[in-house]
Amino acid sequence: MAVEKLKLKDNHTWKCKPGYSVCVLDRGLVRFDFPSNWIVEPDEGAVHLHDRPPSVESCDLGASIFRVPAEHVRELSLDDALRDSLGNDRTPYQQSEIHHIVRGDLEIAWLEQRYNDAEYKRDARFRVALARGPVLCLISMNYWSNRAPGLERVWDEVLRTLVMGVMVADPTSSPVVQ
């Protein structure tokens, strides 16, 4: 996946909060807003966004698209799939309940884990969301707990602005459907 920054036409209709930019993946299959000063890095089938140059101190926000046949997407238990996505990289001392957001055809399930990072001996947080639309999108955010207040606002904005399946004909002009 390549990151491509495009110059918007003068009459474009893209809108987001001041200080934010729009991240459009796969011509509109997934779209959300993120802070404009964050660093965007492509990865195999994903994108990573960092609040500062990638390091142990940066917040890592990742989004991945999973192309699953439509019938499987509809049949899937979002909560079970979210739990299955957690892996065993962390040993949480606390895990939130699963939060749910439903907007039209978009369903989001997300949770937060709090854990002590074994290598750095620091308190950390991991948030993960699984969104169901025409495809599945996994969004995760890992950060140090002492930075939580500012970064949790970013998480809220990403989920608030998440749109799936609105394909974009001309990304320099508008988010109008093809």
Short mmCIF file of C-alpha atoms in Angstrom, two decimals:
data_model
loop_
_atom_site.label_atom_id
_atom_site.label_comp_id
_atom_site.label_asym_id
_atom_site.label_seq_id
_atom_site.Cartn_x
_atom_site.Cartn_y
_atom_site.Cartn_z
CA MET A 1 0.00 0.00 0.00
CA ALA A 2 1.52 3.29 -1.04
CA VAL A 3 0.92 6.60 0.68
CA GLU A 4 0.00 9.23 -1.84
CA LYS A 5 -0.53 12.85 -0.89
CA LEU A 6 -2.68 14.67 -3.40
CA LYS A 7 -3.24 18.41 -3.87
CA LEU A 8 -6.93 19.14 -3.45
CA LYS A 9 -8.82 21.09 -6.09
CA ASP A 10 -10.02 24.57 -5.09
CA ASN A 11 -13.65 23.44 -5.10
CA HIS A 12 -13.14 20.25 -3.06
CA THR A 13 -15.77 19.27 -0.50
CA TRP A 14 -13.66 17.27 1.96
CA LYS A 15 -14.40 18.38 5.53
CA CYS A 16 -12.78 17.62 8.88
CA LYS A 17 -12.09 19.39 12.15
CA PRO A 18 -9.37 22.07 12.15
CA GLY A 19 -6.01 20.41 12.77
CA TYR A 20 -7.13 17.11 11.25
CA SER A 21 -6.65 15.44 7.87
CA VAL A 22 -8.62 12.73 6.12
CA CYS A 23 -7.08 9.27 5.68
CA VAL A 24 -8.62 7.48 2.69
CA LEU A 25 -7.68 3.83 2.21
CA ASP A 26 -8.30 1.93 -1.01
CA ARG A 27 -10.22 4.76 -2.75
CA GLY A 28 -12.76 5.07 0.06
CA LEU A 29 -13.18 1.51 1.27
CA VAL A 30 -12.13 2.92 4.66
CA ARG A 31 -11.91 6.58 5.64
CA PHE A 32 -11.29 8.43 8.94
CA ASP A 33 -9.81 11.66 10.26
CA PHE A 34 -6.47 11.92 12.09
CA PRO A 35 -4.32 14.78 13.41
CA SER A 36 -2.67 16.60 10.50
CA ASN A 37 0.76 16.64 12.11
CA TRP A 38 0.94 12.84 12.48
CA ILE A 39 3.37 10.79 10.38
CA VAL A 40 1.78 8.32 7.92
CA GLU A 41 3.61 5.10 7.01
CA PRO A 42 2.32 2.42 4.67
CA ASP A 43 2.72 -1.24 5.53
CA GLU A 44 1.72 -4.50 3.84
CA GLY A 45 -2.09 -4.19 3.67
CA ALA A 46 -2.16 -1.53 6.39
CA VAL A 47 -1.29 2.02 7.32
CA HIS A 48 0.43 3.21 10.52
CA LEU A 49 0.13 6.72 11.89
CA HIS A 50 2.46 8.11 14.56
CA ASP A 51 2.18 11.26 16.66
CA ARG A 52 5.97 11.72 16.52
CA PRO A 53 8.81 10.00 14.66
CA PRO A 54 8.32 6.25 15.14
CA SER A 55 10.07 5.13 18.30
CA VAL A 56 9.31 3.55 21.64
CA GLU A 57 7.84 6.92 22.70
CA SER A 58 5.47 7.37 19.77
CA CYS A 59 1.83 6.39 19.68
CA ASP A 60 1.17 3.84 16.94
CA LEU A 61 -2.28 3.95 15.35
CA GLY A 62 -2.77 1.25 12.75
CA ALA A 63 -5.57 0.42 10.34
CA SER A 64 -5.84 -2.77 8.27
CA ILE A 65 -8.47 -3.84 5.76
CA PHE A 66 -9.52 -7.49 5.60
CA ARG A 67 -11.32 -8.50 2.45
CA VAL A 68 -13.68 -11.20 3.60
CA PRO A 69 -16.56 -12.55 1.46
CA ALA A 70 -19.72 -10.56 2.25
CA GLU A 71 -21.61 -13.58 3.58
CA HIS A 72 -18.81 -14.25 6.10
CA VAL A 73 -18.71 -10.59 7.16
CA ARG A 74 -22.44 -10.67 7.97
CA GLU A 75 -22.30 -14.02 9.82
CA LEU A 76 -19.29 -13.12 11.93
CA SER A 77 -19.66 -12.44 15.65
CA LEU A 78 -17.93 -9.08 15.91
CA ASP A 79 -17.24 -9.51 19.64
CA ASP A 80 -15.68 -12.97 19.15
CA ALA A 81 -13.58 -11.77 16.22
CA LEU A 82 -12.41 -8.77 18.26
CA ARG A 83 -11.34 -11.03 21.13
CA ASP A 84 -9.60 -13.37 18.64
CA SER A 85 -7.61 -10.43 17.24
CA LEU A 86 -5.95 -9.70 20.59
CA GLY A 87 -3.19 -12.29 20.37
CA ASN A 88 -0.92 -12.78 23.36
CA ASP A 89 1.62 -9.96 22.94
CA ARG A 90 0.40 -8.40 26.19
CA THR A 91 -0.73 -9.67 29.57
CA PRO A 92 -3.37 -7.15 30.58
CA TYR A 93 -4.04 -6.41 34.23
CA GLN A 94 -7.30 -4.78 33.17
CA GLN A 95 -9.55 -5.11 30.12
CA SER A 96 -12.62 -3.00 29.44
CA GLU A 97 -15.94 -4.36 28.39
CA ILE A 98 -16.56 -4.34 24.66
CA HIS A 99 -18.01 -1.02 23.52
CA HIS A 100 -20.39 -0.94 20.53
CA ILE A 101 -21.10 1.78 17.98
CA VAL A 102 -23.70 1.37 15.25
CA ARG A 103 -24.20 3.96 12.49
CA GLY A 104 -26.30 2.85 9.53
CA ASP A 105 -24.59 -0.18 7.96
CA LEU A 106 -21.42 0.31 10.02
CA GLU A 107 -20.87 -1.67 13.23
CA ILE A 108 -17.86 -1.13 15.48
CA ALA A 109 -16.80 -3.16 18.52
CA TRP A 110 -13.81 -1.98 20.55
CA LEU A 111 -12.04 -2.49 23.85
CA GLU A 112 -9.06 -1.29 25.85
CA GLN A 113 -6.37 -3.29 27.61
CA ARG A 114 -4.09 -1.85 30.27
CA TYR A 115 -0.82 -3.66 30.80
CA ASN A 116 2.69 -3.30 32.13
CA ASP A 117 5.22 -3.38 29.32
CA ALA A 118 7.71 -6.07 30.33
CA GLU A 119 10.64 -4.68 28.36
CA TYR A 120 10.32 -1.01 29.35
CA LYS A 121 8.69 -1.52 32.77
CA ARG A 122 6.05 1.09 32.00
CA ASP A 123 2.29 1.23 32.17
CA ALA A 124 0.78 1.05 28.68
CA ARG A 125 -2.57 0.93 26.94
CA PHE A 126 -3.78 -0.86 23.86
CA ARG A 127 -7.07 -0.09 22.16
CA VAL A 128 -8.43 -2.18 19.33
CA ALA A 129 -11.58 -1.85 17.23
CA LEU A 130 -13.07 -4.15 14.66
CA ALA A 131 -15.41 -2.42 12.22
CA ARG A 132 -17.84 -4.23 9.97
CA GLY A 133 -19.05 -2.66 6.75
CA PRO A 134 -18.55 -4.03 3.23
CA VAL A 135 -15.22 -5.40 4.57
CA LEU A 136 -13.64 -5.71 8.00
CA CYS A 137 -11.29 -3.04 9.28
CA LEU A 138 -9.08 -3.53 12.32
CA ILE A 139 -7.90 -0.34 14.01
CA SER A 140 -5.45 -0.44 16.90
CA MET A 141 -3.64 2.12 19.02
CA ASN A 142 -0.76 1.47 21.42
CA TYR A 143 0.59 4.16 23.76
CA TRP A 144 2.00 4.88 27.21
CA SER A 145 -0.64 5.46 29.90
CA ASN A 146 0.81 8.83 30.96
CA ARG A 147 -0.13 10.14 27.47
CA ALA A 148 -3.69 8.77 27.55
CA PRO A 149 -5.77 11.98 27.86
CA GLY A 150 -4.59 13.53 24.58
CA LEU A 151 -4.38 10.29 22.64
CA GLU A 152 -7.81 9.01 23.68
CA ARG A 153 -9.34 12.10 22.03
CA VAL A 154 -7.64 11.02 18.79
CA TRP A 155 -9.11 7.51 19.17
CA ASP A 156 -12.57 8.98 19.70
CA GLU A 157 -12.23 11.13 16.56
CA VAL A 158 -11.01 8.20 14.44
CA LEU A 159 -14.03 6.11 15.44
CA ARG A 160 -16.45 9.06 15.19
CA THR A 161 -15.36 9.81 11.62
CA LEU A 162 -14.91 6.21 10.41
CA VAL A 163 -16.77 5.61 7.14
CA MET A 164 -16.59 2.42 5.09
CA GLY A 165 -17.57 1.57 1.55
CA VAL A 166 -18.06 5.09 0.16
CA MET A 167 -15.89 4.80 -2.91
CA VAL A 168 -14.27 7.99 -4.17
CA ALA A 169 -14.18 8.78 -7.91
CA ASP A 170 -11.82 11.79 -7.65
CA PRO A 171 -9.95 12.05 -4.34
CA THR A 172 -8.76 15.58 -5.16
CA SER A 173 -12.30 16.90 -5.47
CA SER A 174 -14.74 15.30 -3.09
CA PRO A 175 -15.87 12.26 -1.19
CA VAL A 176 -18.83 11.89 -3.57
CA VAL A 177 -19.67 8.31 -4.48
CA GLN A 178 -18.65 7.02 -7.92
#
